[in-house]
Short mmCIF file of C-alpha atoms in Angstrom, two decimals:
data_model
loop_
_atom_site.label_atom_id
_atom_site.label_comp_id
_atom_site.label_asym_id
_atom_site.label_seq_id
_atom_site.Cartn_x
_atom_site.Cartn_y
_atom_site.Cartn_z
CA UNK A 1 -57.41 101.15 28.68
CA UNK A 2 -58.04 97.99 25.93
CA UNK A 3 -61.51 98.25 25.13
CA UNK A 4 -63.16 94.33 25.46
CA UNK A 5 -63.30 94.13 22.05
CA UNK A 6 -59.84 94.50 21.33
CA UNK A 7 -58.94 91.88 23.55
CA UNK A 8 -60.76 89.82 21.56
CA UNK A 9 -59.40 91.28 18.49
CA UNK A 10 -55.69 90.50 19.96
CA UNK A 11 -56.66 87.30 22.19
CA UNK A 12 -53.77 88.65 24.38
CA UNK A 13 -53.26 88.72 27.85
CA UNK A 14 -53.00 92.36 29.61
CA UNK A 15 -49.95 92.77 31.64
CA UNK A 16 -49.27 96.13 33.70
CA UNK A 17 -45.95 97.19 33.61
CA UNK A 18 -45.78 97.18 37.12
CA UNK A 19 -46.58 93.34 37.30
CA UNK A 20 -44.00 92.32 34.63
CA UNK A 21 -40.91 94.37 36.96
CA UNK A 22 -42.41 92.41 39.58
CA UNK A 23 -42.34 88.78 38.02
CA UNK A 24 -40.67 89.20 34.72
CA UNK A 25 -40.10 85.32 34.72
CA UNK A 26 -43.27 84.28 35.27
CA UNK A 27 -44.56 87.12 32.23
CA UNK A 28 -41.86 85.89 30.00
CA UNK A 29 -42.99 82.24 30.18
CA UNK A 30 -46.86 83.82 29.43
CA UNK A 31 -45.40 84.72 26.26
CA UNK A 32 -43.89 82.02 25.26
CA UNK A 33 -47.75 80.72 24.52
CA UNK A 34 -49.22 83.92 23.07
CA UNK A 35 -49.08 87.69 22.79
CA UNK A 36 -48.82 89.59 26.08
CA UNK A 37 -50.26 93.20 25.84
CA UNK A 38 -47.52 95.35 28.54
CA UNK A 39 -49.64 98.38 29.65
CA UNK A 40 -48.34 101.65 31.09
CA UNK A 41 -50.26 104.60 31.43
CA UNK A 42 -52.20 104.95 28.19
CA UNK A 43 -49.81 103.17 26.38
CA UNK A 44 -49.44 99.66 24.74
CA UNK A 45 -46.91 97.10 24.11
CA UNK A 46 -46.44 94.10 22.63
CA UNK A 47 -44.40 91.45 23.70
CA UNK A 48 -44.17 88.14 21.92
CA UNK A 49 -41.68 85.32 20.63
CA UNK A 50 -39.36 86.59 17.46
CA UNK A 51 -40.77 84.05 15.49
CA UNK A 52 -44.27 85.01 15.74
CA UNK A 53 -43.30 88.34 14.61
CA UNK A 54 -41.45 87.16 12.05
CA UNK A 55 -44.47 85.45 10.62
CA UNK A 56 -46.40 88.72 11.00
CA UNK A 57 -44.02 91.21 9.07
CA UNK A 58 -44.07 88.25 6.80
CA UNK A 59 -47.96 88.07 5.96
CA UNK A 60 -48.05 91.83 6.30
CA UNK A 61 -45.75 91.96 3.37
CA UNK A 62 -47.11 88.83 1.18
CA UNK A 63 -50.87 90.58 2.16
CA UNK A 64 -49.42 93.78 0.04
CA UNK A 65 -48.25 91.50 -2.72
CA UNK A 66 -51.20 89.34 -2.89
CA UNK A 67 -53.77 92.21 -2.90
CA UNK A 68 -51.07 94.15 -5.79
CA UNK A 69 -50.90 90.82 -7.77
CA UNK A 70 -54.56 90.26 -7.91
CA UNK A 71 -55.84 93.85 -8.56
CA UNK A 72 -53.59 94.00 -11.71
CA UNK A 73 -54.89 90.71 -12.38
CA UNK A 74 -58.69 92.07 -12.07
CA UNK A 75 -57.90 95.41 -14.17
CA UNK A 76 -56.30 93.62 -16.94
CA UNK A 77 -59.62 90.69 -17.50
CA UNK A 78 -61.60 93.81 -17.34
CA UNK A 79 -59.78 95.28 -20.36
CA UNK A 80 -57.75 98.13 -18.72
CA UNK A 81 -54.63 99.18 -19.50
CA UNK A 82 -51.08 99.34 -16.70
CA UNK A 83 -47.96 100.40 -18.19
CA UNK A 84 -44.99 98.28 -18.32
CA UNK A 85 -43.57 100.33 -15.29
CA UNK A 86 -46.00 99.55 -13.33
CA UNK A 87 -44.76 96.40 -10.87
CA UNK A 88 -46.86 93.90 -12.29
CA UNK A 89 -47.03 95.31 -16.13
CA UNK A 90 -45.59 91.50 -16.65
CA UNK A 91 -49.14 90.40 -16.43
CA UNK A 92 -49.84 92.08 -19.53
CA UNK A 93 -48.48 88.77 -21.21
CA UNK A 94 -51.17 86.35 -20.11
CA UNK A 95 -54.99 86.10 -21.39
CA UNK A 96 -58.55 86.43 -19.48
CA UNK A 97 -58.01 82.76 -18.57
CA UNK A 98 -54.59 82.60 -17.62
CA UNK A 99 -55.34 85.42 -15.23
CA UNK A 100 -58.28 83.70 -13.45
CA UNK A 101 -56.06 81.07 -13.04
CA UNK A 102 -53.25 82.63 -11.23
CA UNK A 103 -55.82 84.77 -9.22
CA UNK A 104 -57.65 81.66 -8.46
CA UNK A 105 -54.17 79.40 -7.22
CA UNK A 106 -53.27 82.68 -4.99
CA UNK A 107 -57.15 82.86 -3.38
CA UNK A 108 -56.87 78.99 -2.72
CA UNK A 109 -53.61 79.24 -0.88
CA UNK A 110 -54.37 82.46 0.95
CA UNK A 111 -57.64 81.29 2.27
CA UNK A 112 -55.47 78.61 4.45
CA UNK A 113 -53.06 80.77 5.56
CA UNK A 114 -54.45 80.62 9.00
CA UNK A 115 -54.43 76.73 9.26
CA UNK A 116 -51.63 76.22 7.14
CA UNK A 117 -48.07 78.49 7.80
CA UNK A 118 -46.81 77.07 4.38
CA UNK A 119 -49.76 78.38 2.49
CA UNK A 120 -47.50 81.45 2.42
CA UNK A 121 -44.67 80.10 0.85
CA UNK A 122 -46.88 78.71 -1.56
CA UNK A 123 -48.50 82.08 -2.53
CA UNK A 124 -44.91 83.55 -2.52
CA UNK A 125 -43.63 80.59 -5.34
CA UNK A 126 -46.71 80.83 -7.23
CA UNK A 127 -46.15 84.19 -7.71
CA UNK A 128 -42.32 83.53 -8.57
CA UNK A 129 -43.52 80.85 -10.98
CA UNK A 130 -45.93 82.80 -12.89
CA UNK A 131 -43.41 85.89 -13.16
CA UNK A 132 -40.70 83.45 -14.70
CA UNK A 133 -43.62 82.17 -17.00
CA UNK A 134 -44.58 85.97 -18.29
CA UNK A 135 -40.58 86.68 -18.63
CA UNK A 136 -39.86 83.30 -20.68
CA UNK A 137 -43.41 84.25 -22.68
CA UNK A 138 -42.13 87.81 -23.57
CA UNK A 139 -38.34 86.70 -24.44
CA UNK A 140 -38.17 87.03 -27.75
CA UNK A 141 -34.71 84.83 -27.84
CA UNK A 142 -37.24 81.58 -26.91
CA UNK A 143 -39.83 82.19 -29.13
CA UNK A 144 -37.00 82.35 -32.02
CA UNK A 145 -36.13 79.11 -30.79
CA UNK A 146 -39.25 77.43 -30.39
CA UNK A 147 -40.50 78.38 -33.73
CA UNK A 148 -36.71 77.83 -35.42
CA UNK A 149 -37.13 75.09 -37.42
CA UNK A 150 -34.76 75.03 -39.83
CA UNK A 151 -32.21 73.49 -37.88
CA UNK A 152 -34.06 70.82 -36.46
CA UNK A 153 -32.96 67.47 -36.32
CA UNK A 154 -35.31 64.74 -35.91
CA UNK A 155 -33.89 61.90 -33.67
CA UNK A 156 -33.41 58.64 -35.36
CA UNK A 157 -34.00 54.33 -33.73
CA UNK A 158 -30.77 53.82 -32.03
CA UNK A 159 -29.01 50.68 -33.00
CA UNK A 160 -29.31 47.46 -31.37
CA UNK A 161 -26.43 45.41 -31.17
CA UNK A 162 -26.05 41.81 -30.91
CA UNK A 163 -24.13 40.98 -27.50
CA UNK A 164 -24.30 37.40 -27.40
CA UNK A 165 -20.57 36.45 -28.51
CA UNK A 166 -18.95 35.88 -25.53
CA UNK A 167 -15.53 37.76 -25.01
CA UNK A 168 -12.60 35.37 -24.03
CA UNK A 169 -9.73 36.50 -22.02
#
């Protein structure tokens, strides 16, 4: 049996499994609203709408990936080393500052995740964003070009032409 702190935990309903052979329509239709705990014996399901679990394998995963992100962050301000192997060795390309930054965008976003479901696709593109940022830093094929300046061409005034002649047909 769910101890009463766990159903606050969940903020479920409980269900036996008894009562939802009995009335499956009307236990369905709970769960359309919010999480219905099924119990049978000593056991525990859950039964809620695909999209709510969706969200939920979603955060689980984006949880991982925020907590990764911002622990390499934290070890590389305070002067450790990670290997290039190591899933975020990219970080290695960016400064004290630069890495308070992106730690600081992914805290702001993940502190509304709760009130905001988009927060998370934020967190996910920020992360995309600064990983494109550390592989265009590191490519040594754009720093040639940026600092290539012997073919440079500096863009001259275009030409202004008189139009006021009128063109007969």
């Amino acid at each position: 049996m769910l101890s009463e702190s766990s159903r606050l935990v969940y903020g479920d309903r409980l269900i036996s499994a008894t009562e939802l052979n009995r009335q499956p329509g009307r236990v369905l239709d709970l769960a359309i609203d919010r999480p219905i705990t099924i119990t049978r014996n000593d056991q525990h399901f859950a039964l809620l709408r695909r999209e709510e679990m969706s969200l939920l394998v979603k955060a689980a995963a984006l949880s991982l990936r925020v907590f990764e992100v911002t622990a390499a962050a934290y070890r590389l301000r305070l002067g450790e080393q990670i290997g290039s192997e190591h899933p975020y060795g990219w970080l290695k390309v960016f400064d004290k500052d630069e890495l308070s930054e992106l730690s600081a965008e992914i805290e702001k976003d993940y502190r509304l995740v709760e009130s905001e479901p988009a927060a998370w696709d934020r967190i996910e593109a920020t992360i995309y964003e600064w990983h494109e940022s550390a592989i265009a830093i590191s490519s040594p094929e754009l720093a040639t070009a940026f600092s290539d300046e012997i073919n440079e061409v500096l863009l001259t005034q275009p030409l202004v032409e008189n139009t006021t002649e009128s063109v007969q047909v």
